[in-house]
Structure formats: C-alpha cells, structure tokens
Amino acid sequence: MSSRSGSAREYETSDQSLGRSASPPVPESSETEGLIFYHMDLYGSKERFDIFPEELSGQGDRPPEDTRRESALSSKKFQPSQEAGYDLEKEVAELAKMYGIDEDREKELELLGGHMEMVKNRWPPARTEKAGPQGSVYNASKSSSSEKDQSQSTKQQGLPGKASQDEDQSKAGAEDEAESPIWSREGLSSGSMSDEWNSQAVSEEEEAADVFCSTCKIPIRAFDKLFGEHKDHEVTQFPSAMESEKEEVHKNMCKLEEKIAQMENVASHLEEIFITVEENFGKQEQNFEVHYNDAVQVLAQKYEEQLEALGEEKRQKLEALYGQLVSCGEHLDICKELTDTTQELCRGNDKASFVKAAVTMLERLEEFLKKEVDLELSTLPDFEERVIDFSEVEHLMNSINTIPAPCAPVINPQAPNAATGTSLRVCWGLFSDDTVEYYQLCYKPVSNEGHSDEQAEHTLKVKETYCTITNLLPNTQYEFWVSALNASGISPPSERAVYVTAPSPPTIKTKTIRSCENAALVCWESGDINPVDSYVVELSRLLEEENGDNITESIVGIPNCEALIHLQPSQTYRICVRALNLGGSSERSEPVLIHTTGTRFCLNEDTAHPLLAILDDGFTIACDELENPECDLPIYDNSFTRCIGILGSLIPFPGKHYWEVEVEEDTEYRIGVAFENTPRHGYLGANNSSWCMRHIITPSRHKFEFLHSGMTPDIRITVPPRRIGILLDYENCRLSFFNADLVQHLYTFNSCFQHYVHPCFALETPAILRIHTGIATPLWTALP
C-alpha cells in the first residue's frame, strides 16, 4: 500500500483510536488502529492546544474530516527543513515583509523572536522517519520528560519499523527529511500528563501575550497577529491599549456619574414630593377639623336661635290666652250678678219698689249689653312652621373639600442673558400640588445706601410662573419676591432674590483712538454709574466687494476701559464695544472706523500752551501773537508754560511709525518726540527727555538744528523743507527726519527709547503748522 493510502487509512480509523487512546496494547494484527497522526506546530500556535479538544474533555467523537485535512495541509505548508539549516528569524522577517508589517514593530518582532526561541528550546526539532511496511510515516517529537515512555508505548503496540527507526535516526538523509511531512503523534500518556501539558502550554501562551487585539478586546501574542486567527485584526501595543481603555473607562465613569447625579436629583425631588404630601395631608386634616368645628358651632347656634324663638312664641300665646280668659271671667261674673239681682227683683211684692228697681236694673243691663265682648280666640294652639336655614352649614360642609392656601413659591436665581438694559425676566416655581389662581410679584430697586425699605415697591399680578419687567434702570440691582394666591388665601412670600439689569452701551472716545499698521488702542467710557464686570470688543473688517460687515473677532474679558487690538495692515475695521455684568450684555456702542494704513494719533489739548490754538480739523495748530506770553488764558497743570508747544497722544506700539508735518518756509518751529515727563517749563530739545528738529531764520540764512539735551550737530540744509517726514523706529532706536518733497534724508537720532514717546510740536513765531497722520511708511525712508 502506498504512503498516500496509508495516510488515508490513518484518518479513517481516527474515530476508533480516539476512543482507545488509554486502552492496553492491541495485537500485531491491529497495529495501525491504535495510533493516529496529527499535525503539530513547532511555533506553539493556538492550533497546538486545540487539536485534542475532545480527547482532553473525555469525549470520543471523531473530529470533522475537513479539520483533519486542513491540519494536514497546514503541516505541509509550514514544514521546516532540518538539512537546509532552518532559520526561524529569517522566516519571521520574510513573513513580516509579506504581511506588510512596517519597521516600527521591530521591537515587537524581537519579542516574538525571543518567544520563538523559547518554544524551540522547549520543543526540539522533530525527527523524520522512513515509511514502514505499510507506508505510514511517523515523526515522534520527543520531550525530555516523555520520550522514553512514548518509545516504550509504541513498541508495546507493535508498530512496525520502530526499532529500525531508532537505529537509522542519525543516518536519515536530507532528502528524506525534506520530502517527509512532519507529523505529530498524539500523546499516549495518561490523562494527568495530558492535562499537565495543556496547562503548561496555556500558561506559556498567557505569559507570551505582548499585544492587544482591538477587534477581540483581548491580549494576544504577536505571533497570533502574524499567523493565527488574529491575522486580519487590528492590534495595538499594551501602553496605548491601556490608555485607550483608561479613556473609555473614564468616559463610562463620567456617564455613570451623570446618571448618578440624575438619579440623585430624582431622589431629591421624590423626597421633596414625599415631604410635600405629608405637609398637605396635615393641612387637609387641619382644614377638615376646622370646618367640622365651624359646622357644629353653626348648627348649635341655629338650634339655640330656633329654640329661643319657639319659647318666645309659646309665651306670647299663653299670655294672650290668659288675658282673654280673665276678661271672660270678669264678664261672666257681671252676668251672674245681674241675673241674681233680676231674679230677686222679680220675687218682690211691692210694685212701687219693683218699678223703681226695674228702671235702675234696665239701665245696668243696657249698659252691660252695649259692651263688646271678644268671643274669638286670641291665638291658635298650633305653632308656626320653622325652617332652619342650612345654607351656611352647607357652605361650610362644601368648603371642607376646598383646596388649601398654597405654599410659598421658590424664586429662581437670575439666568444668563435674562436681562437687557431696561428689562428683566424673572422666573419662579411652586414645588407642591397646590392650586394657584395667580401670582403676585413684588419688586423694588436695591439702594446702595442701606435705605432699601424707603424704595417704592411695585406689584404685578401674573398668571404664569415668569414675568418680564420693563422700564427699569440700566446696570441696577432689583429685589424680587413672589406670593401665590387662590380662593382659600395667599401664600407666604418667597425668599427674596436680587436681579441686575444689563449695562448701558459704552461710549468710544473717538478723539483718543491711536492706531498703526498692525494695532490700535481704543478707549471708551462706561455709560453707567455702577461698575461693570468686563467689556467685549467686536471687530468687523470692511471689504469693498461686500456691502455690510460681519463680526470676525470678539475680544472678551477686558477689565478696563481700553484695549490694545492687533490688526492687519491696510484694512478698514468697524469696532464696537459692549459692557457685561451678571445680568448680561449691553447693546453695542456707536461704531467707529479704524484704518490701518499708517500711524494715527491725536493732539492732547491739556498739554497745549495758552497761546496755541487747535483748529477744527484737530490736526492744525496756530499761534496768533507773542507779545503777551504771561496772558490770562487758562493754564492746565500739564500745559507748556514757556515753549508754545503741544504733545500728541502716546504712541504705544512697537515697530516703525511715520507722520508728516507741513509748514511754511518762513515758519519757525520745533518738531520731534518727547517722553511724558518732559519738563513743561522748558523748551523742546533742551533736555534729555525730548528730541526735536528746530528751524529758525537768521539774517543770513535758514538755520536747522537737531536738538537733544541742548546739543546739536553742525548740519546745513540748503533747501528748507516744507513737508517734513518723521520716522520713529522703536526697534532700531532711531528717529529720522526727511524732506518728503525731495525724498531727502535730513538727520537721524540714534537713541534707545526707554519708554514710549509722544509726538511734540511747537511754534516760535505766529504761524500755522499742519500735521498729517495715517500715512504708510514710504520705502525710501529705509536708511542705507
């Protein structure tokens, strides 16, 4: 039988061998039925531990035929050659290149190589055996602990060719080893040895795990990424996996904390409802008792009133009957007397006496008969039907089910952006089941002088739990409280809450704006007496092709009434300012336009000499007379007193700054820069805090001086300039003067300016001097 047929026979009888792996040796006639050959991966892959799942679990079912075929094919695919000097690291490198693993995982491959070496030492190279009489091939992988037992067990089973295999083991040729497939024999040792081998292999796998499979979410070995079931999965290093898992755990913990917070809020709300139910029950019980007592009291009062009226009626009836009875008795007595008298008169014999007495008797009888006797009953014995009015009692009984007076509402703190400069939106809530018909909102301004009780209170009737109050003062605090009302009464007032209106729009100081090509210094005034929290500057760049402007930048958190804003050169900006407080944001201020085509500044009127006037354009100064320097014009503390000069506003921007001064040819002047603390009682250029160019006219010529600390170099200028350019370069410590008409450099001061400087101007004769700002620095001003 050929080798192929022998292999087939081995697979066909696998189901029988699985059931008799631990049975005694079988006779020679069945020598091939007790042994089954399985592929064994020398690299310690996961398949090595999964090839005997049913054997280890004690089940004797035959593995699927497809699994055995795939195992055989896998053994052929990964069979190393002993004669060719199998290089494990070289194969790993080739496989890494084949699977596209980059060079960044060299460390991982080194760890993998160390793991492979450990597996190689643990499992020595398999020995290739020649075919036996029946063509079967046997490859015994011997370990230091089980080699002898496996050999002895094989001999006891009567396997042909085993002795010759042991003798010819060392003489096997490279061709036989290369052509023979590697087969791994199933361990025939006891169940305890198999369990020990399995546990040892599993422990080795756990120790060798050095990467994390992001797909399966488990630690794996790098080898499994190359050749195992995780080949197509995404893996990461343990540090990054740990950070990722930590981040995921942190996110889940945050969600859990949010859920806990929500549950705590719900529990707190339930607790409040529980307390409210208890309070409402107490109120309803008290209400029932009060109404019941009132009803009983009303009934008792009604009973007393009716009983008293009935007794009065009885008394009146008895008195009337008694009076009538007395009257009847009196009449009966008179009648009896008359009857008796008449009878005695009739029994008499004396006719004269009879006649005389009869006349008197007749008069009495006529007089008695003339009297009217009331023979009708003065009153009836029946009593009047009395109906008790139970309307009041019924009202009281019905009012037992009436809702009680509501509890005190809870006014909310001021919400963000709930205020304008003249209005406030106030909100509150009623955390009970009480019925409310309407709310009564009261408010008054908070006085800073501690006399808040003297402020006028305002009251509004509101149906909803919110209200917008208008016609308020900007940036002002107001105190609010609210009560709830229904048919049963009014609730206690809520706690008082203080709201504040938004500020008024600031006012930008247009005359104090300073700018250059890269920045601008904007100053403004607050429109409120009370201080605000901060300011916001909104910038909008104007483009020629667009009609309108868009907010391109907002600068927030400005504590003072000025801001240094960085801009782009050669642009036009629209700038607005808002004021902020707890109530919200004010409306925008009136916008101003800023052009970043050059340095712009203004003249400081507080520094001007009394004889110096600033014309309407704000950049032309004039001096009319010099005869009376000690004039009566007002002099400010910061004004020049001797030099008829003025300072421009500070130039607080680093870099280069350029402006021009236009003068007449016969004008005597001083122009330049000076520190803030330059003496006001001296002349410009005569001290170390000012640098200036001076022009005076002598009988012989025009004289130009460049003064600093009273010193000037000897420089002659033949053509008097009428338009003088001044270049201030902070970074290069230069102050240069130019004849702008002739593009001619006149002089340069090389001085380190320790502080920012002010432009300065002075006239020494009655004349006019014009200043031009916002001019881009000409290219010809660059010094050679």
Coordinates of N, CA and C in Angstrom, one line a residue, residues 415-587:
A415 N -31.1 84.0 35.5 CA -30.5 83.2 34.4 C -29.6 84.1 33.5
P416 N -28.6 83.4 32.9 CA -27.7 84.2 32.0 C -28.5 84.8 30.8
N417 N -28.1 86.0 30.4 CA -28.8 86.7 29.3 C -30.3 86.8 29.5
A418 N -30.7 87.0 30.7 CA -32.1 87.2 31.0 C -32.4 88.7 31.2
A419 N -31.5 89.5 30.9 CA -31.7 91.0 31.2 C -31.2 91.8 30.0
T420 N -31.9 92.9 29.9 CA -31.4 94.0 28.9 C -31.1 95.2 29.8
G421 N -30.8 96.3 29.1 CA -30.5 97.5 29.9 C -31.7 98.0 30.6
T422 N -32.9 97.7 30.1 CA -34.2 98.3 30.7 C -35.2 97.2 31.1
S423 N -34.9 95.9 31.0 CA -35.8 94.9 31.3 C -35.2 93.7 32.0
L424 N -36.0 92.9 32.7 CA -35.5 91.7 33.4 C -36.6 90.6 33.3
R425 N -36.2 89.4 33.1 CA -37.1 88.3 33.0 C -36.9 87.5 34.3
V426 N -37.9 87.4 35.1 CA -37.9 86.7 36.4 C -38.7 85.5 36.3
C427 N -38.2 84.4 36.9 CA -38.8 83.1 36.9 C -38.9 82.5 38.3
W428 N -39.9 81.7 38.6 CA -40.1 81.1 39.9 C -40.8 79.8 39.7
G429 N -41.0 79.0 40.7 CA -41.6 77.7 40.7 C -42.4 77.5 42.0
L430 N -43.4 76.5 41.9 CA -44.1 76.1 43.0 C -44.0 74.6 43.2
F431 N -43.2 74.2 44.2 CA -42.8 72.8 44.3 C -43.8 72.1 45.2
S432 N -45.1 72.1 44.9 CA -46.1 71.4 45.6 C -47.3 71.2 44.6
D433 N -48.3 70.5 45.1 CA -49.5 70.3 44.3 C -50.6 71.3 44.5
D434 N -50.3 72.4 45.2 CA -51.3 73.4 45.5 C -51.8 74.0 44.2
T435 N -53.1 74.4 44.2 CA -53.7 75.0 43.1 C -53.5 76.5 43.2
V436 N -53.1 77.2 42.2 CA -52.8 78.6 42.2 C -53.6 79.3 41.1
E437 N -54.4 80.3 41.5 CA -55.1 81.1 40.5 C -54.2 82.2 39.9
Y438 N -53.4 82.8 40.6 CA -52.4 83.8 40.0 C -51.4 84.0 41.1
Y439 N -50.3 84.7 40.6 CA -49.2 85.1 41.5 C -49.1 86.6 41.6
Q440 N -48.5 87.0 42.7 CA -48.3 88.4 43.0 C -46.8 88.6 43.1
L441 N -46.3 89.3 42.1 CA -44.9 89.6 42.0 C -44.6 91.0 42.5
C442 N -43.7 91.1 43.5 CA -43.3 92.4 44.0 C -41.8 92.7 43.8
Y443 N -41.4 93.9 43.5 CA -40.0 94.2 43.3 C -39.8 95.7 43.7
K444 N -38.5 96.0 44.0 CA -38.1 97.3 44.2 C -36.6 97.4 44.0
P445 N -36.1 98.6 43.7 CA -34.6 98.7 43.5 C -33.9 98.6 44.8
V446 N -32.7 98.0 44.7 CA -31.8 97.9 45.9 C -31.0 99.2 46.0
S447 N -31.1 99.8 47.2 CA -30.4 101.0 47.4 C -29.0 100.7 48.0
N448 N -28.0 101.4 47.5 CA -26.6 101.2 48.0 C -26.4 101.9 49.3
E449 N -27.3 102.7 49.7 CA -27.1 103.5 50.9 C -27.7 102.8 52.1
G450 N -28.2 101.6 52.0 CA -28.8 100.9 53.1 C -30.2 101.3 53.5
H451 N -30.9 102.1 52.6 CA -32.3 102.5 52.9 C -33.2 101.8 51.9
S452 N -33.1 100.5 51.7 CA -33.9 99.8 50.8 C -35.4 99.8 51.1
D453 N -35.7 100.0 52.4 CA -37.1 100.0 52.8 C -37.8 101.2 52.3
E454 N -37.0 102.3 52.1 CA -37.7 103.5 51.6 C -37.9 103.5 50.1
Q455 N -37.4 102.5 49.4 CA -37.7 102.5 48.0 C -39.1 102.1 47.7
A456 N -39.7 102.6 46.6 CA -41.1 102.3 46.3 C -41.2 100.9 45.8
E457 N -42.2 100.2 46.3 CA -42.4 98.8 45.9 C -43.4 98.8 44.7
H458 N -43.2 97.9 43.8 CA -44.1 97.7 42.7 C -44.7 96.3 42.8
T459 N -46.0 96.1 42.4 CA -46.7 94.8 42.5 C -47.3 94.6 41.2
L460 N -47.2 93.3 40.7 CA -47.7 92.9 39.4 C -48.6 91.6 39.7
K461 N -49.7 91.5 39.0 CA -50.5 90.2 39.0 C -50.2 89.4 37.8
V462 N -49.7 88.2 38.0 CA -49.1 87.4 37.0 C -49.8 86.0 37.0
K463 N -50.2 85.5 35.8 CA -50.8 84.2 35.7 C -49.8 83.1 35.6
E464 N -48.7 83.3 34.9 CA -47.6 82.3 34.6 C -46.6 82.4 35.7
T465 N -45.6 81.5 35.6 CA -44.5 81.4 36.6 C -43.3 82.2 36.1
Y466 N -43.5 83.1 35.3 CA -42.4 84.0 34.8 C -43.0 85.3 34.4
C467 N -42.2 86.3 34.4 CA -42.7 87.7 34.0 C -41.5 88.5 33.6
T468 N -41.7 89.3 32.6 CA -40.7 90.3 32.1 C -41.0 91.7 32.5
I469 N -40.2 92.3 33.3 CA -40.4 93.6 33.8 C -39.7 94.6 33.0
T470 N -40.3 95.6 32.6 CA -39.7 96.6 31.7 C -39.6 98.0 32.4
N471 N -39.1 98.9 31.7 CA -38.9 100.3 32.2 C -38.1 100.4 33.4
L472 N -37.0 99.6 33.4 CA -36.1 99.6 34.5 C -34.8 100.4 34.2
L473 N -34.0 100.7 35.2 CA -32.8 101.5 35.0 C -31.7 100.5 34.7
P474 N -30.8 100.9 33.8 CA -29.7 100.0 33.4 C -28.6 99.8 34.5
N475 N -28.0 98.7 34.5 CA -27.0 98.3 35.5 C -27.4 98.6 36.9
T476 N -28.6 98.2 37.2 CA -29.2 98.5 38.6 C -29.7 97.1 39.1
Q477 N -29.5 97.0 40.4 CA -30.0 95.8 41.1 C -31.4 96.0 41.6
Y478 N -32.2 94.9 41.4 CA -33.6 94.9 41.9 C -33.9 93.7 42.7
E479 N -34.7 93.9 43.7 CA -35.1 92.8 44.7 C -36.5 92.3 44.3
F480 N -36.6 91.0 44.2 CA -37.9 90.4 43.8 C -38.3 89.4 44.8
W481 N -39.7 89.3 45.0 CA -40.3 88.2 45.8 C -41.7 88.0 45.2
V482 N -42.2 86.8 45.4 CA -43.5 86.4 44.8 C -44.3 85.6 45.8
S483 N -45.6 85.8 45.7 CA -46.6 85.0 46.5 C -47.6 84.4 45.6
A484 N -48.2 83.3 46.0 CA -49.2 82.5 45.3 C -50.6 82.7 45.9
L485 N -51.6 82.9 45.1 CA -53.0 83.1 45.7 C -54.0 82.1 45.0
N486 N -55.0 81.7 45.8 CA -56.1 81.0 45.3 C -57.4 81.4 46.1
A487 N -58.5 80.7 46.0 CA -59.7 81.1 46.7 C -59.6 81.0 48.2
S488 N -58.7 80.1 48.7 CA -58.5 79.9 50.1 C -57.6 81.0 50.8
G489 N -56.8 81.7 50.0 CA -56.0 82.7 50.6 C -54.7 82.9 49.8
I490 N -53.7 83.6 50.5 CA -52.4 83.9 49.9 C -51.3 83.1 50.6
S491 N -50.3 82.7 49.9 CA -49.2 82.0 50.5 C -48.2 83.0 51.1
P492 N -47.3 82.5 51.9 CA -46.3 83.3 52.4 C -45.4 83.7 51.3
P493 N -44.7 84.9 51.4 CA -43.8 85.3 50.3 C -42.6 84.4 50.2
S494 N -42.1 84.4 49.0 CA -40.8 83.6 48.7 C -39.6 84.3 49.3
E495 N -38.5 83.6 49.2 CA -37.3 84.3 49.6 C -37.0 85.3 48.5
R496 N -36.3 86.4 49.0 CA -36.0 87.5 48.0 C -34.8 87.2 47.2
A497 N -34.9 87.5 45.9 CA -33.8 87.3 45.0 C -33.4 88.7 44.4
V498 N -32.1 88.8 44.2 CA -31.6 90.1 43.6 C -31.3 89.8 42.1
Y499 N -31.9 90.6 41.3 CA -31.6 90.6 39.8 C -30.9 91.9 39.5
V500 N -30.2 91.9 38.4 CA -29.5 93.1 37.9 C -29.7 93.3 36.4
T501 N -30.0 94.5 36.0 CA -30.2 94.8 34.6 C -28.8 94.9 33.9
A502 N -28.8 94.7 32.6 CA -27.6 94.8 31.8 C -27.1 96.3 31.8
P503 N -25.9 96.5 31.5 CA -25.3 97.9 31.5 C -25.8 98.6 30.2
S504 N -25.6 99.9 30.3 CA -25.8 100.8 29.1 C -24.7 100.6 28.1
P505 N -24.9 100.9 26.9 CA -23.8 100.8 25.9 C -22.7 101.8 26.3
P506 N -21.4 101.4 26.1 CA -20.3 102.3 26.4 C -20.2 103.3 25.3
T507 N -19.4 104.3 25.5 CA -19.2 105.4 24.5 C -17.7 105.4 24.2
I508 N -17.4 105.2 22.9 CA -16.0 105.2 22.5 C -15.5 106.6 22.3
K509 N -14.3 106.8 22.9 CA -13.6 108.1 22.7 C -13.0 108.2 21.4
T510 N -13.6 108.8 20.5 CA -13.1 108.8 19.1 C -11.8 109.6 19.0
K511 N -11.7 110.7 19.7 CA -10.5 111.6 19.6 C -9.3 111.0 20.2
T512 N -9.5 110.0 21.1 CA -8.3 109.4 21.7 C -7.8 108.1 21.1
I513 N -8.4 107.7 20.0 CA -8.0 106.5 19.3 C -6.7 106.6 18.7
R514 N -5.8 105.7 18.9 CA -4.5 105.7 18.3 C -4.3 104.3 17.6
S515 N -3.7 104.4 16.4 CA -3.5 103.2 15.6 C -2.3 103.2 14.8
C516 N -1.9 102.1 14.4 CA -0.7 101.9 13.4 C -1.1 100.9 12.4
E517 N -0.1 100.4 11.7 CA -0.4 99.4 10.6 C -0.8 98.1 11.2
N518 N -0.4 97.8 12.4 CA -0.7 96.4 13.0 C -1.5 96.4 14.2
A519 N -1.9 97.5 14.8 CA -2.6 97.5 16.0 C -3.4 98.9 16.2
A520 N -4.2 98.9 17.2 CA -5.0 100.1 17.5 C -5.2 100.1 19.0
L521 N -5.2 101.2 19.6 CA -5.5 101.4 21.1 C -6.9 102.2 21.1
V522 N -7.9 101.5 21.6 CA -9.2 102.1 21.7 C -9.6 102.3 23.1
C523 N -10.1 103.5 23.4 CA -10.6 103.8 24.8 C -12.0 104.2 24.7
W524 N -12.7 104.0 25.8 CA -14.2 104.3 25.9 C -14.5 104.6 27.3
E525 N -15.8 105.1 27.5 CA -16.3 105.5 28.8 C -17.5 104.6 29.0
S526 N -17.7 104.2 30.3 CA -18.8 103.4 30.7 C -20.1 104.3 30.8
G527 N -21.2 103.8 30.4 CA -22.4 104.6 30.4 C -23.2 104.5 31.7
D528 N -22.6 103.8 32.7 CA -23.3 103.6 34.0 C -22.5 104.2 35.1
I529 N -23.2 104.5 36.2 CA -22.6 104.9 37.4 C -22.0 103.7 38.1
N530 N -22.7 102.6 38.2 CA -22.2 101.4 38.9 C -21.2 100.8 38.0
P531 N -20.2 100.1 38.6 CA -19.2 99.5 37.8 C -19.7 98.2 37.1
V532 N -19.1 97.8 36.0 CA -19.4 96.6 35.3 C -18.4 95.6 35.5
D533 N -18.7 94.3 35.1 CA -17.7 93.3 35.3 C -16.6 93.3 34.2
S534 N -16.9 93.4 33.0 CA -15.9 93.4 31.9 C -16.5 94.0 30.6
Y535 N -15.7 94.1 29.6 CA -16.1 94.6 28.3 C -15.7 93.6 27.2
V536 N -16.4 93.7 26.1 CA -16.2 92.9 24.9 C -16.0 93.9 23.7
V537 N -14.9 93.7 23.0 CA -14.7 94.5 21.8 C -15.0 93.6 20.6
E538 N -15.8 94.1 19.7 CA -16.2 93.3 18.5 C -15.6 94.0 17.3
L539 N -14.9 93.2 16.4 CA -14.2 93.8 15.3 C -14.9 93.3 14.0
S540 N -15.0 94.1 13.0 CA -15.6 93.8 11.8 C -14.8 94.4 10.7
R541 N -14.2 93.6 9.8 CA -13.4 94.1 8.7 C -14.3 94.4 7.5
L542 N -14.1 95.6 7.0 CA -15.0 96.1 5.9 C -14.2 95.8 4.6
L543 N -14.9 95.1 3.7 CA -14.4 94.8 2.4 C -15.1 95.6 1.3
E544 N -14.4 95.9 0.3 CA -15.0 96.8 -0.8 C -16.1 96.0 -1.5
E545 N -15.9 94.7 -1.8 CA -16.8 93.9 -2.6 C -18.0 93.5 -1.8
E546 N -18.0 93.7 -0.5 CA -19.2 93.4 0.4 C -19.9 94.6 0.9
N547 N -21.2 94.5 0.8 CA -22.0 95.6 1.4 C -22.4 95.2 2.8
G548 N -21.8 95.9 3.8 CA -22.1 95.5 5.2 C -20.9 94.9 5.8
D549 N -21.0 94.5 7.1 CA -19.9 94.0 7.8 C -20.3 92.7 8.5
N550 N -19.3 91.9 8.9 CA -19.5 90.7 9.6 C -18.6 90.7 10.8
I551 N -19.0 90.2 11.9 CA -18.2 90.1 13.1 C -17.1 89.0 12.8
T552 N -15.9 89.4 12.8 CA -14.8 88.5 12.5 C -14.1 88.1 13.8
E553 N -14.2 88.9 14.9 CA -13.5 88.6 16.1 C -14.1 89.3 17.2
S554 N -14.1 88.7 18.4 CA -14.6 89.3 19.6 C -13.5 89.1 20.7
I555 N -13.1 90.2 21.3 CA -12.1 90.1 22.4 C -12.9 90.3 23.7
V556 N -12.9 89.3 24.6 CA -13.7 89.3 25.8 C -12.8 89.4 27.0
G557 N -13.4 89.7 28.1 CA -12.8 89.7 29.4 C -11.9 90.9 29.6
I558 N -12.2 92.1 29.0 CA -11.4 93.3 29.1 C -11.8 94.0 30.4
P559 N -10.9 94.1 31.4 CA -11.4 94.7 32.7 C -11.5 96.2 32.7
N560 N -10.7 96.9 31.8 CA -10.6 98.4 31.9 C -11.3 98.9 30.7
C561 N -11.3 100.3 30.6 CA -12.0 101.0 29.5 C -11.0 101.2 28.4
E562 N -10.1 100.4 28.1 CA -9.3 100.5 26.9 C -8.8 99.1 26.5
A563 N -8.4 99.0 25.2 CA -7.9 97.7 24.7 C -6.9 98.0 23.6
L564 N -5.8 97.2 23.6 CA -4.9 97.2 22.5 C -5.2 96.0 21.6
I565 N -5.6 96.4 20.4 CA -6.1 95.3 19.4 C -5.1 95.2 18.3
H566 N -4.8 93.9 18.0 CA -3.9 93.6 16.9 C -4.7 93.5 15.6
L567 N -4.3 94.2 14.6 CA -5.0 94.2 13.3 C -4.1 93.9 12.2
Q568 N -4.7 93.8 11.0 CA -3.9 93.6 9.8 C -3.7 94.9 9.0
P569 N -2.6 95.1 8.4 CA -2.3 96.3 7.8 C -3.2 96.6 6.5
S570 N -3.3 97.9 6.2 CA -4.0 98.3 5.0 C -5.4 97.8 5.0
Q571 N -6.1 97.9 6.1 CA -7.5 97.4 6.2 C -8.3 98.5 6.9
T572 N -9.6 98.4 6.8 CA -10.6 99.2 7.5 C -11.5 98.4 8.4
Y573 N -11.5 98.8 9.6 CA -12.2 98.0 10.6 C -13.4 98.9 11.2
R574 N -14.4 98.2 11.5 CA -15.5 98.8 12.3 C -15.5 98.2 13.7
I575 N -15.4 99.0 14.7 CA -15.2 98.5 16.1 C -16.3 99.0 17.0
C576 N -16.9 98.0 17.7 CA -17.9 98.3 18.7 C -17.5 97.7 20.0
V577 N -18.1 98.2 21.1 CA -17.8 97.8 22.5 C -19.1 97.5 23.2
R578 N -19.1 96.4 23.9 CA -20.2 96.0 24.8 C -19.7 95.9 26.2
A579 N -20.6 96.2 27.2 CA -20.3 96.1 28.6 C -21.1 94.9 29.1
L580 N -20.4 94.2 30.1 CA -21.0 92.9 30.6 C -21.1 93.0 32.1
N581 N -22.2 92.5 32.7 CA -22.3 92.2 34.1 C -23.0 90.9 34.3
L582 N -23.5 90.7 35.5 CA -24.2 89.4 35.8 C -25.5 89.3 35.0
G583 N -26.1 90.5 34.7 CA -27.3 90.5 34.0 C -27.2 90.2 32.5
G584 N -26.1 90.4 31.9 CA -25.9 90.1 30.5 C -25.1 91.1 29.8
S585 N -25.3 91.3 28.6 CA -24.5 92.2 27.7 C -25.3 93.4 27.4
S586 N -24.7 94.5 27.3 CA -25.3 95.7 26.9 C -25.5 95.7 25.3
E587 N -26.2 96.7 24.8 CA -26.2 96.9 23.4 C -24.8 97.4 22.9

